[in-house]
Amino acid sequence: MTLVLPLLAWLVAVAPTARATPDALLRRTEGVLGRDEVVGGGGAEQLARSLVDREQWDVAAPAWAAARDAGADPDTAWTWEVVSLVESEQWELAQLVALSALAEAPTDDQRHLLYGWLMCRAGAERGARRIARLRHDEGGGDQGAGAAVLELRALRHAGRAGSWARARRRLLRTGSPDAWLWMESSIGHFLSRDPEALVDLERAVQAPQATGQHVAAAIDLRAAVGDHRRAIDLALAGLVRFPDDRALGARAAIAATHPEAAAWLDEVLHAAPDRAEAYELRGARRLAQGDAAGARDDLATAVALGRRTASVRGLHATALAELGLDERALSVLDEATDAFPDHDGLARERLELARRVGSPGARLMAAEAVLRAAPEAPSAELEDGAIQDALLLGRPDELLRWTERALAWRPHSELALRARAVALGQLQRPDEALDAWETVHARLPTDPDVLVGFAGFLLSPGGALSPDPARARSLARRAVELRPTAGSLQVLAAAAWALGDRDEAVARQRDAVRLSPDDDGLKRRLQLYTGELP
């Protein structure tokens, strides 16, 4: 149930469209990801995951089919193919793929539940009920409980209130109801305006299998019927039981914005001023209402009282950032990601803030935090940003690590290829660096940056095993022809000087100074060439 239920929230009934052909898939994938990523790729599964990350569902569906054919985990590939088809409004095809998956693994409980639910939402209630009854008959435990929930949902979506009520009575009498069954029972009662809905949802919250989702639903229902005190009590208990459920926290904060709820929360704090979770909830509420200063104070108090959860720290950083205290917010997130190195959400918040206000060093450290939290989720944006920051900072070890990570699944990334060559040169690994520069030059023979970088490497006594100023001058001249810059002219001047051509060295260095008259380094180099410096 853990994988199935979060996915179910995405699924809505829509109209079918056609599936892409293989050639069309390739063209559309290149349009989304870029040709380099597709041609090099990290395998079919990585391309499919990249399309899901970009929510390009119509292309993702056939990409997951290709990934499955290429050896990706079948359960993952089948599931994401069906979800992608649903998201791209291809319901009929989603049902066909679902049935194909069931034919391949007819006893897999997770697939039965997911695909039965899909068919239920698409209108095939009887098909969903057959699957549910089949799973219910095959065994108890999680399988039977999951099937029971699906059976009730199918009947509810079919509008068969009488059958739903009879099935509920039978399932409660013959099985061991869990939190999900009580929640489904509550939904059905709520839709029929039966006050038993409140009782069922309380049972769901108290069940051992309850999650933050159950508590959030109970909060919403209590608020909907005007019982704001109970909504706040449920919210506070839920924050203690599920301290880092951000979705629960957000729903609790919304419920706390009602005047009656806000007044009751203030009374709770007045009676028990050491309840850290109450300060967290009031801080979240104030943040939702635009009171960043009040939120900052409440969240700081929650932390001081010992509530140092990932959720509180993230909210505290958000409040500080909204007050313009970006450096303090970044410091809070730095400490939070150190305390919760596996928390992907905190790491990405830190990176987003670092990109907005931080130095290259802060951005690079934030990117490392994201990598620690989600090492199996490569991102071109993350890697390219880290590569650029490592280049700016002149950190070859980190630069090489990021480039090799990028090239593992994007072997034709031009930025990563250039940066890897730079890193190897800086690390005094001349043979590898020369091979890297030859590779990137063969791929990008007219790129001025590549030409200048390669020329600079060939001039460096600490880089190339045997400096080659003649080839360096040829490369630099071509770069100047394509795009004259102070940098390319300086490299051309250096190559001429290494070859003993003083006149060209002086002329090209003067050209560089003219393009960048405020650069003292260029001026000193010119004085060296003219003999004005010893």
Coordinates of C-alpha atoms in Angstrom, one line a residue:
M1 CA 0.0 0.0 0.0
T2 CA 2.9 2.4 0.6
L3 CA 3.6 2.9 -3.1
V4 CA 0.1 2.5 -4.4
L5 CA -1.7 5.2 -2.3
P6 CA 0.5 8.2 -3.1
L7 CA 0.2 7.4 -6.8
L8 CA -3.6 7.2 -6.6
A9 CA -3.9 10.9 -5.8
W10 CA -2.6 11.7 -9.3
L11 CA -5.1 9.7 -11.2
V12 CA -8.1 11.4 -12.8
A13 CA -10.5 10.1 -15.5
V14 CA -9.8 11.7 -18.9
A15 CA -10.0 11.0 -22.7
P16 CA -7.7 8.7 -24.7
T17 CA -5.2 9.8 -27.3
A18 CA -2.8 7.9 -29.6
R19 CA 0.5 6.3 -28.6
A20 CA 3.8 7.6 -30.1
T21 CA 5.7 5.6 -32.6
P22 CA 9.4 4.8 -31.9
D23 CA 10.7 7.4 -34.3
A24 CA 8.2 10.0 -32.9
L25 CA 9.3 9.0 -29.4
L26 CA 13.0 9.7 -30.3
R27 CA 12.2 13.1 -31.8
R28 CA 10.0 14.2 -28.9
T29 CA 12.4 12.9 -26.3
E30 CA 15.2 14.9 -28.0
G31 CA 12.9 18.0 -28.0
V32 CA 12.4 17.7 -24.2
L33 CA 15.9 16.6 -23.0
G34 CA 18.2 17.7 -25.8
R35 CA 20.0 15.5 -28.3
D36 CA 23.1 15.1 -26.2
E37 CA 21.2 13.6 -23.3
V38 CA 19.2 11.2 -25.5
V39 CA 22.1 10.1 -27.7
G40 CA 24.5 9.6 -24.8
G41 CA 22.0 8.9 -22.2
G42 CA 22.3 6.8 -19.1
G43 CA 20.2 4.0 -20.4
A44 CA 16.5 3.9 -21.3
E45 CA 15.4 4.0 -17.7
Q46 CA 17.3 7.1 -16.9
L47 CA 15.8 8.9 -19.9
A48 CA 12.3 7.8 -18.8
R49 CA 13.0 9.1 -15.3
S50 CA 14.2 12.4 -16.7
L51 CA 10.9 12.7 -18.6
V52 CA 8.9 12.0 -15.5
D53 CA 10.9 14.6 -13.6
R54 CA 9.9 17.1 -16.3
E55 CA 6.3 15.9 -16.2
Q56 CA 6.5 15.1 -20.0
W57 CA 4.0 12.3 -19.5
D58 CA 3.0 11.7 -23.1
V59 CA 6.7 11.0 -24.0
A60 CA 7.4 9.3 -20.7
A61 CA 4.8 6.5 -21.2
P62 CA 6.5 4.9 -24.3
A63 CA 9.9 5.7 -22.8
W64 CA 9.0 3.5 -19.8
A65 CA 7.9 0.8 -22.2
A66 CA 11.3 1.0 -23.9
A67 CA 13.0 0.9 -20.5
R68 CA 11.2 -2.2 -19.6
D69 CA 12.3 -3.9 -22.9
A70 CA 15.9 -2.8 -22.1
G71 CA 15.8 -4.6 -18.7
A72 CA 14.5 -2.0 -16.2
D73 CA 12.8 -3.4 -13.1
P74 CA 9.4 -4.6 -14.5
D75 CA 7.3 -3.5 -11.6
T76 CA 8.7 0.0 -11.7
A77 CA 8.4 0.3 -15.5
W78 CA 4.9 -1.1 -15.7
T79 CA 3.7 1.2 -12.9
W80 CA 5.3 4.4 -14.3
E81 CA 4.1 3.5 -17.8
V82 CA 0.5 3.3 -16.6
V83 CA 0.8 6.4 -14.5
S84 CA 2.3 8.3 -17.4
L85 CA -0.5 7.2 -19.7
V86 CA -3.1 8.4 -17.2
E87 CA -1.4 11.7 -16.7
S88 CA -1.2 12.2 -20.5
E89 CA -4.9 11.5 -20.9
Q90 CA -4.6 8.1 -22.5
W91 CA -7.1 6.1 -20.4
E92 CA -7.9 3.3 -22.8
L93 CA -4.3 2.6 -23.4
A94 CA -3.7 2.8 -19.7
Q95 CA -6.2 0.0 -19.1
L96 CA -4.7 -2.2 -21.8
V97 CA -1.2 -1.8 -20.4
A98 CA -2.6 -2.5 -16.9
L99 CA -4.1 -5.7 -18.1
S100 CA -0.8 -6.7 -19.8
A101 CA 1.0 -6.1 -16.5
L102 CA -1.5 -8.3 -14.7
A103 CA -1.0 -11.0 -17.3
E104 CA 2.7 -11.0 -16.6
A105 CA 2.4 -11.1 -12.8
P106 CA -1.1 -12.4 -12.0
T107 CA -0.3 -12.8 -8.2
D108 CA 1.4 -9.5 -7.6
D109 CA -0.8 -7.7 -5.0
Q110 CA 0.5 -4.2 -5.6
R111 CA -0.2 -4.4 -9.3
H112 CA -3.7 -5.7 -8.7
L113 CA -4.5 -2.9 -6.4
L114 CA -3.0 -0.2 -8.6
Y115 CA -4.5 -1.3 -11.8
G116 CA -7.8 -2.3 -10.3
W117 CA -8.0 1.3 -9.0
L118 CA -7.1 2.7 -12.4
M119 CA -9.9 0.7 -14.1
C120 CA -12.3 1.7 -11.4
R121 CA -11.6 5.4 -12.0
A122 CA -11.8 4.9 -15.8
G123 CA -15.3 3.4 -15.5
A124 CA -14.7 -0.3 -15.4
E125 CA -16.1 -0.8 -11.9
R126 CA -16.9 -4.4 -12.4
G127 CA -13.4 -5.2 -13.5
A128 CA -12.0 -3.5 -10.4
R129 CA -14.4 -5.4 -8.2
R130 CA -13.4 -8.7 -9.7
I131 CA -9.8 -7.9 -9.0
A132 CA -10.6 -6.8 -5.5
R133 CA -12.6 -9.9 -4.7
L134 CA -9.9 -12.1 -6.2
R135 CA -7.3 -10.6 -3.9
H136 CA -9.6 -10.8 -0.9
D137 CA -10.3 -14.5 -1.6
E138 CA -6.6 -15.3 -2.0
G139 CA -5.5 -14.2 1.5
G140 CA -5.7 -12.0 4.5
G141 CA -3.2 -9.6 6.0
D142 CA -2.2 -6.6 3.9
Q143 CA -3.4 -8.2 0.7
G144 CA -6.9 -8.8 2.0
A145 CA -7.1 -5.4 3.6
G146 CA -5.9 -3.6 0.5
A147 CA -8.4 -5.5 -1.7
A148 CA -11.2 -4.6 0.8
V149 CA -10.4 -0.9 0.4
L150 CA -10.4 -1.2 -3.4
E151 CA -13.7 -3.0 -3.4
L152 CA -15.4 -0.3 -1.4
R153 CA -13.8 2.4 -3.6
A154 CA -15.1 0.7 -6.8
L155 CA -18.6 0.5 -5.4
R156 CA -18.5 4.1 -4.2
H157 CA -17.3 5.4 -7.6
A158 CA -20.0 3.3 -9.3
G159 CA -22.6 5.2 -7.2
R160 CA -23.9 1.9 -5.7
A161 CA -24.6 3.1 -2.2
G162 CA -26.6 0.0 -1.2
S163 CA -23.9 -2.4 -2.4
W164 CA -21.3 -0.2 -0.7
A165 CA -23.0 -0.4 2.6
R166 CA -23.5 -4.2 2.4
A167 CA -19.9 -4.7 1.4
R168 CA -18.7 -2.5 4.3
R169 CA -20.7 -4.6 6.8
R170 CA -19.3 -7.8 5.4
L171 CA -15.7 -6.6 5.3
L172 CA -15.9 -5.3 8.9
R173 CA -17.4 -8.5 10.1
T174 CA -15.1 -10.9 8.3
G175 CA -11.8 -9.1 8.3
S176 CA -9.5 -7.0 10.5
P177 CA -10.2 -3.4 9.5
D178 CA -7.1 -1.3 9.2
A179 CA -6.6 2.5 8.9
W180 CA -7.2 2.5 5.2
L181 CA -10.5 0.6 5.4
W182 CA -11.8 2.9 8.2
M183 CA -10.8 5.9 6.1
E184 CA -12.6 4.6 3.0
S185 CA -15.6 3.9 5.3
S186 CA -15.5 7.5 6.5
I187 CA -15.4 8.9 3.0
G188 CA -18.4 6.9 2.0
H189 CA -20.4 8.0 5.1
F190 CA -19.3 11.6 4.6
L191 CA -20.6 11.6 1.0
S192 CA -23.9 10.3 2.2
R193 CA -24.0 12.9 5.0
D194 CA -23.8 10.2 7.6
P195 CA -22.3 11.4 11.0
E196 CA -20.7 8.0 11.3
A197 CA -18.0 9.5 9.1
L198 CA -16.5 11.2 12.1
V199 CA -16.4 8.1 14.1
D200 CA -14.8 6.0 11.3
L201 CA -12.1 8.6 10.7
E202 CA -11.2 8.8 14.4
R203 CA -10.9 5.0 14.3
A204 CA -8.6 5.4 11.3
V205 CA -6.4 7.9 13.1
Q206 CA -6.1 5.5 16.1
A207 CA -5.3 2.5 14.1
P208 CA -1.7 1.2 14.2
Q209 CA -1.4 1.6 10.4
A210 CA -2.4 5.2 10.5
T211 CA -0.2 7.7 8.6
G212 CA -0.1 11.5 8.4
Q213 CA -2.5 11.2 5.5
H214 CA -5.2 9.8 7.8
V215 CA -4.6 12.5 10.4
A216 CA -4.7 15.2 7.7
A217 CA -8.1 13.8 6.5
A218 CA -9.4 13.8 10.0
I219 CA -8.3 17.4 10.5
D220 CA -10.0 18.4 7.3
L221 CA -13.2 16.7 8.2
R222 CA -13.4 18.1 11.7
A223 CA -12.8 21.6 10.3
A224 CA -15.5 21.0 7.6
V225 CA -18.1 20.3 10.3
G226 CA -17.0 23.3 12.4
D227 CA -15.3 21.3 15.2
H228 CA -12.2 23.5 15.1
R229 CA -11.0 22.6 18.6
R230 CA -10.9 18.9 17.7
A231 CA -9.1 19.8 14.5
I232 CA -6.4 21.6 16.4
D233 CA -6.1 18.7 18.9
L234 CA -5.7 16.2 16.1
A235 CA -3.2 18.5 14.4
L236 CA -1.0 18.8 17.5
A237 CA -1.2 15.0 18.2
G238 CA -0.3 14.4 14.5
L239 CA 2.7 16.7 14.6
V240 CA 4.0 14.7 17.6
R241 CA 3.3 11.3 16.0
F242 CA 4.5 12.3 12.4
P243 CA 7.0 15.1 13.1
D244 CA 8.4 15.4 9.6
D245 CA 5.2 14.9 7.5
R246 CA 5.3 18.2 5.5
A247 CA 1.9 17.5 3.9
L248 CA 0.3 17.0 7.3
G249 CA 2.0 20.1 8.6
A250 CA 0.7 22.2 5.7
R251 CA -2.9 20.9 6.2
A252 CA -2.7 21.6 9.9
A253 CA -1.5 25.1 9.3
I254 CA -4.4 25.8 7.0
A255 CA -6.9 24.4 9.6
A256 CA -5.3 26.7 12.2
T257 CA -6.1 29.8 10.2
H258 CA -9.8 29.7 11.1
P259 CA -10.4 32.2 13.9
E260 CA -11.9 29.6 16.3
A261 CA -9.0 27.3 15.6
A262 CA -6.4 30.1 16.1
A263 CA -8.1 31.2 19.4
W264 CA -8.0 27.6 20.7
L265 CA -4.4 27.2 19.8
D266 CA -3.6 30.4 21.7
E267 CA -5.4 28.9 24.7
V268 CA -3.4 25.7 24.4
L269 CA -0.2 27.6 24.5
H270 CA -1.4 29.8 27.4
A271 CA -2.2 26.6 29.4
A272 CA 1.0 24.7 28.3
P273 CA 3.7 27.2 27.2
D274 CA 6.3 24.4 26.9
R275 CA 4.5 22.6 24.0
A276 CA 7.0 22.9 21.2
E277 CA 4.6 21.4 18.6
A278 CA 2.1 24.1 19.4
Y279 CA 4.6 26.8 18.7
E280 CA 5.4 25.0 15.5
L281 CA 1.8 24.9 14.4
R282 CA 1.3 28.6 15.3
G283 CA 4.4 29.5 13.4
A284 CA 3.3 27.6 10.4
R285 CA -0.1 29.3 10.6
R286 CA 1.5 32.7 10.8
L287 CA 3.7 31.9 7.9
A288 CA 0.7 30.9 5.8
Q289 CA -1.0 34.2 6.8
G290 CA 2.0 36.3 5.8
D291 CA 3.2 37.1 9.3
A292 CA 6.9 36.1 8.7
A293 CA 8.1 37.9 11.9
G294 CA 5.6 36.2 14.1
A295 CA 6.4 32.9 12.4
R296 CA 10.1 33.4 13.0
D297 CA 9.6 34.0 16.7
D298 CA 7.3 31.0 17.2
L299 CA 9.5 28.6 15.2
A300 CA 12.7 29.8 17.0
T301 CA 10.9 29.1 20.3
A302 CA 9.9 25.6 19.1
V303 CA 13.6 24.9 18.3
A304 CA 14.7 26.3 21.7
L305 CA 12.2 23.9 23.3
G306 CA 13.9 21.0 21.6
R307 CA 11.8 20.5 18.5
R308 CA 14.6 20.3 16.0
T309 CA 12.8 18.4 13.3
A310 CA 13.5 18.8 9.6
S311 CA 10.0 20.3 9.2
V312 CA 10.6 23.0 11.8
R313 CA 14.0 23.9 10.5
G314 CA 12.6 24.2 7.0
L315 CA 9.8 26.5 8.1
H316 CA 12.2 28.6 10.2
A317 CA 14.4 29.1 7.2
T318 CA 11.5 30.1 5.0
A319 CA 10.4 32.7 7.6
L320 CA 13.9 34.1 7.8
A321 CA 14.1 34.3 4.0
E322 CA 10.8 36.1 3.7
L323 CA 12.1 38.7 6.2
G324 CA 15.2 39.2 3.9
L325 CA 17.5 37.5 6.4
D326 CA 18.9 35.2 3.6
E327 CA 22.3 34.5 5.2
R328 CA 20.6 33.4 8.5
A329 CA 18.2 31.3 6.5
L330 CA 21.0 29.7 4.6
S331 CA 22.8 29.0 7.9
V332 CA 19.7 27.3 9.3
L333 CA 19.4 25.1 6.2
D334 CA 23.2 24.3 6.4
E335 CA 22.7 23.0 9.9
A336 CA 19.5 21.2 9.0
T337 CA 21.0 19.3 6.1
D338 CA 23.9 18.3 8.3
A339 CA 21.5 17.0 10.9
F340 CA 19.2 15.3 8.2
P341 CA 21.6 14.3 5.4
D342 CA 19.0 12.0 3.8
H343 CA 16.3 14.7 3.7
D344 CA 16.0 15.5 0.0
G345 CA 13.5 18.4 0.5
L346 CA 15.7 20.3 2.9
A347 CA 18.7 19.8 0.7
R348 CA 16.9 21.2 -2.3
E349 CA 15.6 24.2 -0.3
R350 CA 19.2 24.9 0.7
L351 CA 20.3 24.7 -2.9
E352 CA 17.5 27.0 -4.1
L353 CA 18.4 29.6 -1.5
A354 CA 22.1 29.3 -2.2
R355 CA 21.5 29.9 -5.9
R356 CA 19.6 33.0 -5.1
V357 CA 21.9 34.6 -2.5
G358 CA 24.9 32.4 -1.9
S359 CA 28.5 32.5 -3.1
P360 CA 29.8 29.8 -5.5
G361 CA 31.2 28.0 -2.5
A362 CA 27.8 28.0 -0.8
R363 CA 26.1 26.8 -4.0
L364 CA 28.7 24.0 -4.4
M365 CA 28.2 22.8 -0.8
A366 CA 24.4 22.9 -1.2
A367 CA 24.7 20.8 -4.4
E368 CA 26.8 18.3 -2.4
A369 CA 24.0 18.1 0.2
V370 CA 21.5 17.3 -2.5
L371 CA 23.8 14.6 -3.9
R372 CA 24.1 13.1 -0.4
A373 CA 20.3 13.1 0.0
A374 CA 19.4 11.7 -3.4
P375 CA 22.5 10.0 -4.9
E376 CA 20.5 7.9 -7.3
A377 CA 18.6 10.8 -8.8
P378 CA 20.9 12.5 -11.3
S379 CA 20.0 15.9 -12.5
A380 CA 21.6 17.8 -15.4
E381 CA 20.7 21.2 -13.7
L382 CA 22.3 20.1 -10.4
E383 CA 25.5 18.7 -12.1
D384 CA 26.0 21.6 -14.5
G385 CA 25.6 24.2 -11.8
A386 CA 28.1 22.4 -9.6
I387 CA 30.5 22.1 -12.5
Q388 CA 30.4 25.8 -13.2
D389 CA 30.9 26.7 -9.5
A390 CA 33.8 24.3 -9.2
L391 CA 35.4 25.9 -12.3
L392 CA 34.9 29.4 -10.7
L393 CA 36.5 28.2 -7.4
G394 CA 39.3 26.4 -9.1
R395 CA 38.7 23.1 -7.2
P396 CA 39.9 20.4 -9.6
D397 CA 39.1 17.4 -7.3
E398 CA 35.5 18.4 -6.9
L399 CA 35.3 19.5 -10.5
L400 CA 36.5 16.1 -11.7
R401 CA 34.0 14.3 -9.4
W402 CA 31.0 16.2 -10.7
T403 CA 32.1 15.9 -14.4
E404 CA 32.5 12.2 -14.1
R405 CA 29.1 11.9 -12.5
A406 CA 27.6 13.9 -15.3
L407 CA 29.3 12.0 -18.0
A408 CA 28.3 8.6 -16.5
W409 CA 24.7 9.3 -17.9
R410 CA 25.3 12.2 -20.3
P411 CA 28.5 11.2 -22.1
H412 CA 28.1 13.9 -24.7
S413 CA 27.6 16.8 -22.3
E414 CA 29.8 19.5 -23.8
L415 CA 30.2 21.4 -20.5
A416 CA 31.2 18.3 -18.6
L417 CA 33.7 17.2 -21.4
R418 CA 35.4 20.6 -21.3
A419 CA 35.4 20.8 -17.5
R420 CA 36.9 17.3 -17.2
A421 CA 39.8 18.3 -19.4
V422 CA 40.4 21.4 -17.3
A423 CA 40.2 19.4 -14.1
L424 CA 42.7 16.7 -15.3
G425 CA 45.1 19.4 -16.4
Q426 CA 44.9 21.2 -13.0
L427 CA 45.4 17.8 -11.3
Q428 CA 48.7 17.3 -13.2
R429 CA 47.5 14.3 -15.0
P430 CA 48.9 15.2 -18.4
D431 CA 48.3 12.1 -20.5
E432 CA 44.6 11.9 -19.4
A433 CA 44.2 15.6 -19.8
L434 CA 45.6 15.6 -23.4
D435 CA 43.2 12.7 -24.3
A436 CA 40.3 14.7 -22.8
W437 CA 41.2 17.9 -24.7
E438 CA 41.6 15.9 -28.0
T439 CA 38.2 14.4 -27.5
V440 CA 36.4 17.6 -26.8
H441 CA 38.3 19.4 -29.6
A442 CA 37.3 16.7 -32.1
R443 CA 33.7 17.1 -31.0
L444 CA 33.7 20.9 -30.9
P445 CA 36.4 22.0 -33.4
T446 CA 35.0 25.5 -33.8
D447 CA 34.1 26.3 -30.2
P448 CA 36.3 29.3 -29.1
D449 CA 36.2 28.3 -25.5
V450 CA 37.5 24.8 -26.3
L451 CA 40.2 26.2 -28.6
V452 CA 41.4 28.7 -26.0
G453 CA 41.3 26.1 -23.2
F454 CA 43.2 23.5 -25.3
A455 CA 45.8 26.1 -26.3
G456 CA 46.3 27.2 -22.7
F457 CA 46.8 23.5 -21.7
L458 CA 49.4 23.0 -24.4
L459 CA 51.3 26.1 -23.1
S460 CA 51.3 25.1 -19.5
P461 CA 54.6 23.6 -18.2
G462 CA 52.7 21.9 -15.4
G463 CA 50.0 20.6 -17.7
A464 CA 51.1 19.0 -21.0
L465 CA 54.0 16.6 -20.8
S466 CA 55.6 18.4 -23.7
P467 CA 54.4 21.9 -24.2
D468 CA 53.4 22.5 -27.8
P469 CA 53.4 26.3 -28.4
A470 CA 53.1 26.0 -32.2
R471 CA 49.9 24.0 -32.0
A472 CA 48.8 26.3 -29.2
R473 CA 49.2 29.4 -31.4
S474 CA 47.3 27.7 -34.2
L475 CA 44.4 26.9 -31.9
A476 CA 44.4 30.4 -30.4
R477 CA 44.5 32.1 -33.8
R478 CA 41.4 30.2 -34.8
A479 CA 39.7 31.2 -31.6
V480 CA 40.5 34.8 -32.2
E481 CA 39.1 34.6 -35.8
L482 CA 35.9 33.1 -34.4
R483 CA 35.5 35.4 -31.4
P484 CA 38.2 37.8 -30.4
T485 CA 38.2 38.3 -26.6
A486 CA 40.8 39.5 -24.2
G487 CA 41.3 35.9 -23.0
S488 CA 41.9 34.4 -26.5
L489 CA 44.2 37.3 -27.5
Q490 CA 46.2 36.8 -24.3
V491 CA 46.7 33.1 -25.0
L492 CA 47.7 33.9 -28.6
A493 CA 50.2 36.4 -27.3
A494 CA 51.6 33.8 -24.8
A495 CA 52.0 31.2 -27.6
A496 CA 53.8 33.8 -29.8
W497 CA 56.1 34.7 -26.9
A498 CA 56.9 31.0 -26.3
L499 CA 57.9 30.7 -29.9
G500 CA 60.1 33.8 -29.7
D501 CA 57.8 36.0 -31.8
R502 CA 58.1 39.1 -29.6
D503 CA 56.3 41.4 -32.2
E504 CA 53.2 39.3 -32.4
A505 CA 53.2 38.8 -28.6
V506 CA 53.3 42.5 -28.0
A507 CA 50.6 43.3 -30.7
R508 CA 48.2 40.7 -29.5
Q509 CA 48.6 41.6 -25.9
R510 CA 47.9 45.2 -26.7
D511 CA 44.8 44.1 -28.5
A512 CA 43.8 42.3 -25.3
V513 CA 44.4 45.4 -23.2
R514 CA 42.2 47.4 -25.5
L515 CA 39.4 45.0 -25.1
S516 CA 39.7 45.0 -21.3
P517 CA 41.4 48.2 -20.3
D518 CA 40.8 47.8 -16.6
D519 CA 42.5 44.4 -16.2
D520 CA 45.8 45.1 -14.4
G521 CA 47.0 41.5 -15.1
L522 CA 46.8 42.1 -18.8
K523 CA 48.7 45.3 -18.5
R524 CA 51.5 43.7 -16.4
R525 CA 51.9 41.0 -19.0
L526 CA 52.2 43.6 -21.7
Q527 CA 54.9 45.4 -19.8
L528 CA 56.7 42.0 -19.5
Y529 CA 56.6 41.6 -23.3
T530 CA 57.7 45.1 -24.0
G531 CA 60.6 44.9 -21.5
E532 CA 59.1 47.5 -19.1
L533 CA 59.2 44.8 -16.3
P534 CA 62.4 43.0 -15.4

